[in-house]
Every structure is written in C-alpha cells, then in structure tokens.
Short mmCIF file of N, CA, C and O in Angstrom, two decimals:
data_model
loop_
_atom_site.label_atom_id
_atom_site.label_comp_id
_atom_site.label_asym_id
_atom_site.label_seq_id
_atom_site.Cartn_x
_atom_site.Cartn_y
_atom_site.Cartn_z
N UNK A 1 -31.75 27.06 32.19
CA UNK A 1 -32.82 26.22 31.57
C UNK A 1 -33.07 26.03 30.34
O UNK A 1 -33.28 25.33 29.41
N UNK A 2 -33.23 27.37 29.73
CA UNK A 2 -33.21 27.67 28.22
C UNK A 2 -31.98 27.25 27.43
O UNK A 2 -32.16 26.80 26.44
N UNK A 3 -30.94 27.52 28.22
CA UNK A 3 -29.57 26.87 27.25
C UNK A 3 -29.59 25.40 27.37
O UNK A 3 -29.37 24.92 26.22
N UNK A 4 -30.00 24.84 28.18
CA UNK A 4 -30.07 23.35 28.06
C UNK A 4 -30.87 22.76 27.03
O UNK A 4 -30.64 21.63 26.40
N UNK A 5 -32.08 23.45 26.93
CA UNK A 5 -33.19 23.10 26.07
C UNK A 5 -32.52 23.16 24.58
O UNK A 5 -32.67 22.41 23.73
N UNK A 6 -31.87 24.53 24.35
CA UNK A 6 -31.37 24.92 23.16
C UNK A 6 -30.14 23.78 22.73
O UNK A 6 -30.05 23.21 21.51
N UNK A 7 -29.43 23.24 23.67
CA UNK A 7 -28.14 22.28 23.47
C UNK A 7 -28.95 20.82 22.95
O UNK A 7 -28.30 20.20 22.41
N UNK A 8 -29.87 20.77 23.82
CA UNK A 8 -30.42 19.43 23.35
C UNK A 8 -31.15 19.34 22.04
O UNK A 8 -31.09 18.34 21.19
N UNK A 9 -31.95 20.53 21.61
CA UNK A 9 -32.33 20.64 20.32
C UNK A 9 -31.36 20.53 19.29
O UNK A 9 -31.27 20.00 18.40
N UNK A 10 -30.03 20.98 19.35
CA UNK A 10 -28.88 21.04 18.69
C UNK A 10 -28.21 19.92 18.52
O UNK A 10 -27.98 19.44 17.40
N UNK A 11 -28.20 18.99 19.61
CA UNK A 11 -27.75 17.78 19.79
C UNK A 11 -28.68 16.89 18.82
O UNK A 11 -28.10 16.09 18.16
N UNK A 12 -29.78 16.97 18.81
CA UNK A 12 -30.74 16.29 18.26
C UNK A 12 -30.78 16.52 16.88
O UNK A 12 -30.98 15.56 16.05
N UNK A 13 -30.77 17.65 16.41
CA UNK A 13 -30.59 18.01 15.03
C UNK A 13 -29.40 17.53 14.13
O UNK A 13 -29.15 17.09 13.31
N UNK A 14 -28.26 17.26 15.13
CA UNK A 14 -27.09 17.05 14.71
C UNK A 14 -27.07 15.58 14.17
O UNK A 14 -26.66 14.66 13.12
N UNK A 15 -27.74 14.82 15.14
CA UNK A 15 -28.04 13.16 15.17
C UNK A 15 -28.71 12.94 14.16
O UNK A 15 -28.67 11.92 13.31
N UNK A 16 -29.94 13.69 14.03
CA UNK A 16 -30.58 13.64 12.90
C UNK A 16 -30.11 13.69 11.36
O UNK A 16 -30.32 12.88 10.50
N UNK A 17 -29.25 14.92 11.31
CA UNK A 17 -28.28 14.83 9.92
C UNK A 17 -27.30 13.86 9.68
O UNK A 17 -27.36 13.44 8.67
N UNK A 18 -26.84 13.40 10.77
CA UNK A 18 -26.07 12.59 10.75
C UNK A 18 -26.45 11.19 10.21
O UNK A 18 -26.12 10.25 9.34
N UNK A 19 -27.49 10.93 10.73
CA UNK A 19 -28.44 9.66 10.32
C UNK A 19 -29.21 9.93 8.82
O UNK A 19 -28.94 8.65 8.09
N UNK A 20 -29.47 11.05 8.40
CA UNK A 20 -30.03 11.11 7.07
C UNK A 20 -28.75 11.27 5.98
O UNK A 20 -28.68 10.70 4.95
N UNK A 21 -27.34 11.48 6.65
CA UNK A 21 -26.45 11.44 5.59
C UNK A 21 -26.08 9.85 5.52
O UNK A 21 -25.41 9.69 4.08
N UNK A 22 -26.24 9.19 6.55
CA UNK A 22 -26.00 7.87 6.20
C UNK A 22 -26.75 7.08 5.51
O UNK A 22 -26.46 6.31 4.48
N UNK A 23 -28.07 7.47 5.49
CA UNK A 23 -28.80 6.65 4.35
C UNK A 23 -28.74 7.34 3.06
O UNK A 23 -29.05 6.50 2.18
N UNK A 24 -28.01 8.31 2.83
CA UNK A 24 -28.12 8.76 1.48
C UNK A 24 -26.72 8.16 0.88
O UNK A 24 -26.83 7.75 -0.31
N UNK A 25 -25.76 7.79 1.92
CA UNK A 25 -24.88 7.05 1.21
C UNK A 25 -24.89 5.83 0.82
O UNK A 25 -24.78 5.12 -0.05
N UNK A 26 -25.91 5.06 1.77
CA UNK A 26 -26.47 3.75 1.35
C UNK A 26 -27.26 3.63 0.15
O UNK A 26 -26.99 2.89 -0.78
N UNK A 27 -27.88 4.46 -0.11
CA UNK A 27 -29.19 4.59 -1.16
C UNK A 27 -28.05 5.26 -2.44
O UNK A 27 -28.67 4.80 -3.51
N UNK A 28 -26.87 5.63 -2.33
CA UNK A 28 -26.10 6.16 -3.59
C UNK A 28 -25.40 5.14 -3.96
O UNK A 28 -24.68 5.17 -4.98
N UNK A 29 -25.37 3.73 -3.33
CA UNK A 29 -24.84 2.66 -3.73
C UNK A 29 -23.34 2.18 -3.33
O UNK A 29 -22.68 1.79 -3.56
N UNK A 30 -23.05 2.83 -2.17
CA UNK A 30 -21.89 2.94 -1.41
C UNK A 30 -21.97 1.63 -0.59
O UNK A 30 -23.02 1.57 0.13
N UNK A 31 -21.21 0.51 -0.64
CA UNK A 31 -21.53 -0.89 0.21
C UNK A 31 -21.09 -0.64 1.73
O UNK A 31 -20.40 -0.04 2.22
N UNK A 32 -21.93 -1.02 2.61
CA UNK A 32 -21.65 -1.10 4.16
C UNK A 32 -20.60 -2.14 4.11
O UNK A 32 -20.18 -2.98 3.44
N UNK A 33 -19.83 -1.76 5.37
CA UNK A 33 -18.57 -2.76 5.50
C UNK A 33 -18.92 -4.04 5.64
O UNK A 33 -18.17 -5.20 5.24
N UNK A 34 -20.13 -4.48 6.14
CA UNK A 34 -20.42 -5.91 6.22
C UNK A 34 -20.74 -6.63 4.66
O UNK A 34 -20.24 -7.64 4.41
N UNK A 35 -21.13 -5.65 3.95
CA UNK A 35 -21.35 -6.11 2.48
C UNK A 35 -19.73 -6.25 1.76
O UNK A 35 -19.55 -7.03 0.90
N UNK A 36 -19.02 -5.35 2.11
CA UNK A 36 -17.51 -5.54 1.86
C UNK A 36 -16.79 -6.91 2.25
O UNK A 36 -16.03 -7.42 1.59
N UNK A 37 -16.93 -7.04 3.43
CA UNK A 37 -16.84 -8.36 3.67
C UNK A 37 -17.08 -9.70 3.34
O UNK A 37 -16.59 -10.64 2.98
N UNK A 38 -18.26 -9.69 2.92
CA UNK A 38 -18.83 -10.76 1.90
C UNK A 38 -18.52 -10.99 0.58
O UNK A 38 -17.91 -11.97 0.30
N UNK A 39 -18.07 -9.77 0.22
CA UNK A 39 -17.75 -9.79 -1.22
C UNK A 39 -16.21 -10.26 -1.12
O UNK A 39 -15.64 -10.79 -2.01
N UNK A 40 -15.22 -9.91 0.00
CA UNK A 40 -13.79 -10.21 0.12
C UNK A 40 -13.95 -11.92 0.33
O UNK A 40 -12.88 -12.45 -0.20
N UNK A 41 -14.86 -12.54 0.82
CA UNK A 41 -14.92 -13.92 1.05
C UNK A 41 -14.98 -14.64 -0.33
O UNK A 41 -14.35 -15.71 -0.36
N UNK A 42 -15.98 -13.96 -1.19
CA UNK A 42 -16.14 -14.45 -2.19
C UNK A 42 -15.29 -14.70 -3.44
O UNK A 42 -15.22 -15.30 -4.12
N UNK A 43 -14.27 -13.47 -2.94
CA UNK A 43 -13.34 -13.33 -4.03
C UNK A 43 -12.01 -14.32 -4.17
O UNK A 43 -12.02 -15.04 -2.91
N UNK A 44 -11.86 -14.65 -5.25
CA UNK A 44 -10.36 -15.78 -5.19
C UNK A 44 -9.24 -15.24 -5.65
O UNK A 44 -8.80 -14.14 -5.96
N UNK A 45 -8.17 -15.87 -4.93
CA UNK A 45 -6.81 -15.53 -5.02
C UNK A 45 -6.33 -15.83 -6.58
O UNK A 45 -6.94 -16.86 -6.76
N UNK A 46 -5.61 -15.03 -7.24
CA UNK A 46 -4.68 -15.37 -8.27
C UNK A 46 -4.08 -16.75 -8.09
O UNK A 46 -3.71 -17.23 -6.92
N UNK A 47 -3.70 -17.44 -9.30
CA UNK A 47 -2.78 -18.68 -9.09
C UNK A 47 -1.74 -18.20 -8.61
O UNK A 47 -1.25 -17.10 -9.07
N UNK A 48 -1.11 -19.19 -7.83
CA UNK A 48 0.42 -18.93 -7.39
C UNK A 48 1.42 -18.59 -8.31
O UNK A 48 2.48 -17.53 -8.18
N UNK A 49 1.33 -19.18 -9.95
CA UNK A 49 2.30 -18.71 -10.84
C UNK A 49 2.18 -17.25 -11.33
O UNK A 49 3.19 -16.63 -11.38
N UNK A 50 0.89 -16.72 -11.20
CA UNK A 50 0.65 -15.35 -11.68
C UNK A 50 1.05 -14.52 -10.68
O UNK A 50 1.86 -13.56 -10.87
N UNK A 51 0.98 -14.92 -9.28
CA UNK A 51 1.62 -13.84 -8.04
C UNK A 51 2.92 -14.32 -8.18
O UNK A 51 3.75 -12.98 -8.12
N UNK A 52 3.66 -15.22 -8.70
CA UNK A 52 5.15 -15.16 -8.40
C UNK A 52 5.37 -14.26 -9.73
O UNK A 52 6.70 -13.58 -9.38
N UNK A 53 5.04 -14.50 -10.41
CA UNK A 53 5.58 -13.61 -11.89
C UNK A 53 5.44 -12.11 -11.72
O UNK A 53 6.01 -11.42 -12.00
N UNK A 54 4.40 -11.83 -11.15
CA UNK A 54 4.06 -10.17 -10.59
C UNK A 54 5.24 -9.65 -9.67
O UNK A 54 5.63 -8.78 -9.95
N UNK A 55 5.45 -10.60 -8.70
CA UNK A 55 6.42 -10.07 -7.63
C UNK A 55 7.54 -10.27 -8.19
O UNK A 55 8.43 -9.52 -7.87
N UNK A 56 8.04 -10.79 -9.11
CA UNK A 56 9.41 -11.21 -9.67
C UNK A 56 9.57 -10.04 -10.68
O UNK A 56 10.84 -9.34 -10.65
N UNK A 57 8.47 -9.76 -11.12
CA UNK A 57 9.00 -8.52 -12.31
C UNK A 57 9.00 -7.27 -11.48
O UNK A 57 9.76 -6.43 -11.56
N UNK A 58 8.04 -7.02 -10.33
CA UNK A 58 8.24 -5.95 -9.58
C UNK A 58 9.63 -6.01 -8.65
O UNK A 58 10.33 -4.82 -8.93
N UNK A 59 10.22 -7.11 -8.19
CA UNK A 59 11.62 -7.29 -7.85
C UNK A 59 12.64 -6.78 -8.73
O UNK A 59 13.67 -6.11 -8.26
N UNK A 60 12.44 -7.40 -9.83
CA UNK A 60 13.44 -7.02 -10.94
C UNK A 60 13.68 -5.45 -11.16
O UNK A 60 14.77 -4.96 -11.44
N UNK A 61 12.31 -4.90 -11.43
CA UNK A 61 12.39 -3.43 -11.66
C UNK A 61 13.06 -2.64 -10.56
O UNK A 61 13.92 -1.71 -10.72
N UNK A 62 12.85 -3.18 -9.27
CA UNK A 62 13.57 -2.43 -8.09
C UNK A 62 14.85 -2.26 -8.08
O UNK A 62 15.73 -1.43 -8.03
N UNK A 63 15.55 -3.78 -8.67
CA UNK A 63 16.64 -4.04 -8.58
C UNK A 63 17.60 -3.10 -9.85
O UNK A 63 18.84 -2.79 -9.79
N UNK A 64 16.75 -2.98 -10.94
CA UNK A 64 17.46 -2.26 -11.79
C UNK A 64 17.48 -0.94 -11.51
O UNK A 64 18.42 -0.22 -12.00
N UNK A 65 16.37 -0.46 -10.97
CA UNK A 65 16.35 1.01 -10.34
C UNK A 65 17.47 1.24 -9.27
O UNK A 65 18.24 2.19 -9.65
N UNK A 66 17.57 0.25 -8.61
CA UNK A 66 18.65 0.65 -7.41
C UNK A 66 20.28 0.66 -8.26
O UNK A 66 21.02 1.36 -7.85
N UNK A 67 20.19 -0.28 -8.96
CA UNK A 67 21.70 -0.62 -9.92
C UNK A 67 21.85 0.78 -10.55
O UNK A 67 23.12 0.90 -10.58
N UNK A 68 21.17 1.41 -11.22
CA UNK A 68 21.21 2.23 -11.82
C UNK A 68 21.69 3.76 -11.13
O UNK A 68 22.30 4.61 -11.29
N UNK A 69 20.89 3.82 -10.15
CA UNK A 69 21.37 4.88 -9.04
C UNK A 69 22.44 4.73 -8.45
O UNK A 69 23.20 5.66 -8.19
N UNK A 70 22.91 3.58 -7.82
CA UNK A 70 23.90 3.33 -6.94
C UNK A 70 24.92 2.47 -7.37
O UNK A 70 25.81 2.28 -6.67
N UNK A 71 24.86 2.22 -8.66
CA UNK A 71 25.98 1.36 -9.38
C UNK A 71 26.49 0.09 -8.43
O UNK A 71 27.45 -0.08 -8.56
N UNK A 72 25.41 -0.68 -7.99
CA UNK A 72 25.37 -1.72 -7.37
C UNK A 72 24.37 -2.88 -7.47
O UNK A 72 23.24 -2.54 -7.70
N UNK A 73 25.04 -3.95 -8.05
CA UNK A 73 23.99 -5.04 -8.23
C UNK A 73 23.74 -5.79 -6.89
O UNK A 73 24.57 -6.57 -6.22
N UNK A 74 22.67 -5.68 -6.47
CA UNK A 74 22.10 -6.39 -5.09
C UNK A 74 21.65 -7.86 -5.56
O UNK A 74 21.85 -8.59 -4.59
N UNK A 75 21.70 -8.18 -6.77
CA UNK A 75 21.45 -9.79 -7.30
C UNK A 75 22.58 -10.62 -6.85
O UNK A 75 22.48 -11.41 -6.15
N UNK A 76 23.75 -9.83 -7.67
CA UNK A 76 25.01 -10.36 -7.47
C UNK A 76 25.76 -10.20 -6.39
O UNK A 76 27.02 -10.60 -5.95
N UNK A 77 25.30 -9.17 -5.60
CA UNK A 77 26.01 -8.54 -4.45
C UNK A 77 27.47 -8.15 -4.81
O UNK A 77 28.31 -8.59 -3.92
N UNK A 78 27.50 -7.54 -5.66
CA UNK A 78 28.65 -6.98 -6.04
C UNK A 78 28.61 -5.60 -6.78
O UNK A 78 27.63 -5.07 -7.30
N UNK A 79 29.81 -4.59 -6.49
CA UNK A 79 29.83 -3.17 -6.86
C UNK A 79 29.95 -3.36 -8.49
O UNK A 79 30.49 -4.19 -8.99
N UNK A 80 29.46 -2.31 -8.95
CA UNK A 80 29.45 -2.04 -10.51
C UNK A 80 30.53 -0.67 -10.60
O UNK A 80 30.52 -0.09 -9.96
N UNK A 81 30.92 -0.61 -11.99
CA UNK A 81 31.31 0.78 -12.23
C UNK A 81 30.47 1.80 -12.61
O UNK A 81 29.30 1.77 -12.93
N UNK A 82 30.68 3.14 -11.65
CA UNK A 82 29.91 3.96 -11.81
C UNK A 82 30.12 5.29 -11.01
O UNK A 82 31.58 5.46 -10.60
N UNK A 83 29.46 5.92 -10.74
CA UNK A 83 29.51 7.23 -9.80
C UNK A 83 30.10 6.95 -8.63
O UNK A 83 30.94 7.73 -8.00
N UNK A 84 29.71 5.86 -7.65
CA UNK A 84 29.88 5.62 -6.36
C UNK A 84 31.31 4.49 -6.46
O UNK A 84 31.36 3.62 -7.11
N UNK A 85 32.00 4.85 -5.34
CA UNK A 85 32.73 3.53 -5.19
C UNK A 85 32.47 2.96 -3.99
O UNK A 85 32.56 3.63 -2.75
N UNK A 86 32.56 1.59 -4.24
CA UNK A 86 32.30 0.80 -2.96
C UNK A 86 33.36 0.04 -2.56
O UNK A 86 34.25 -0.59 -2.89
N UNK A 87 33.51 0.17 -1.10
CA UNK A 87 34.71 -0.37 -0.26
C UNK A 87 33.88 -1.28 0.66
O UNK A 87 32.82 -1.09 1.44
N UNK A 88 34.47 -2.44 1.00
CA UNK A 88 33.96 -3.68 1.71
C UNK A 88 34.67 -3.40 3.17
O UNK A 88 35.82 -3.14 3.10
N UNK A 89 33.64 -3.25 4.35
CA UNK A 89 34.35 -3.00 5.56
C UNK A 89 34.53 -4.44 6.17
O UNK A 89 33.74 -5.29 6.03
N UNK A 90 35.55 -4.45 7.23
CA UNK A 90 35.86 -5.69 7.74
C UNK A 90 34.87 -5.77 8.97
O UNK A 90 34.81 -4.65 9.64
N UNK A 91 34.24 -6.72 9.43
CA UNK A 91 33.44 -6.90 10.38
C UNK A 91 34.18 -6.67 11.70
O UNK A 91 35.50 -6.84 12.26
#
C-alpha cells in the first residue's frame, strides 16, 4: 500500500514538473505550434522569378561541382577530358 502511494506521489510530482516547464517555455517567448501555423499562413511566397533564379543558381553550382569532380558535363550530357574515362554502354 505504501509503495502505491509513493508511486502516485512521484507520478504527480513528475506531471507537475512537466507542466511547469511548459509554462516556462511559453513565458520565455517560444511560440506554440498553433501560433506558428498562424504566422505561416500570413507569410508570403517570394515572386516566381526570384525562386527561379535561386534554384537555377543552386542547380548550376551542383552541375559545376559534379563536372569538376567527375569530368562529365551533365547539362550537355557529354564526357569531358579529365581523370575518368567515360564509356557509352549499349542497352
């Protein structure tokens, strides 16, 4: 009987500590998930031209790094002179 009462007291103390830590986070300025969803709905997407430019630059960077590493131009789909020798396989 005493062990059950001790377990109940421990569980209650743990729940109280968890509840108090949540209120500390809320008072510290960390937004709740519901607040983040509201902010996300208010946010606007960048213009299509800006997004296109961003992804084109990123894609170009990846293509340059791949070509430098593997001496293969993925844009032109052609091997380049360099470290590796590329051989076309027949299907």
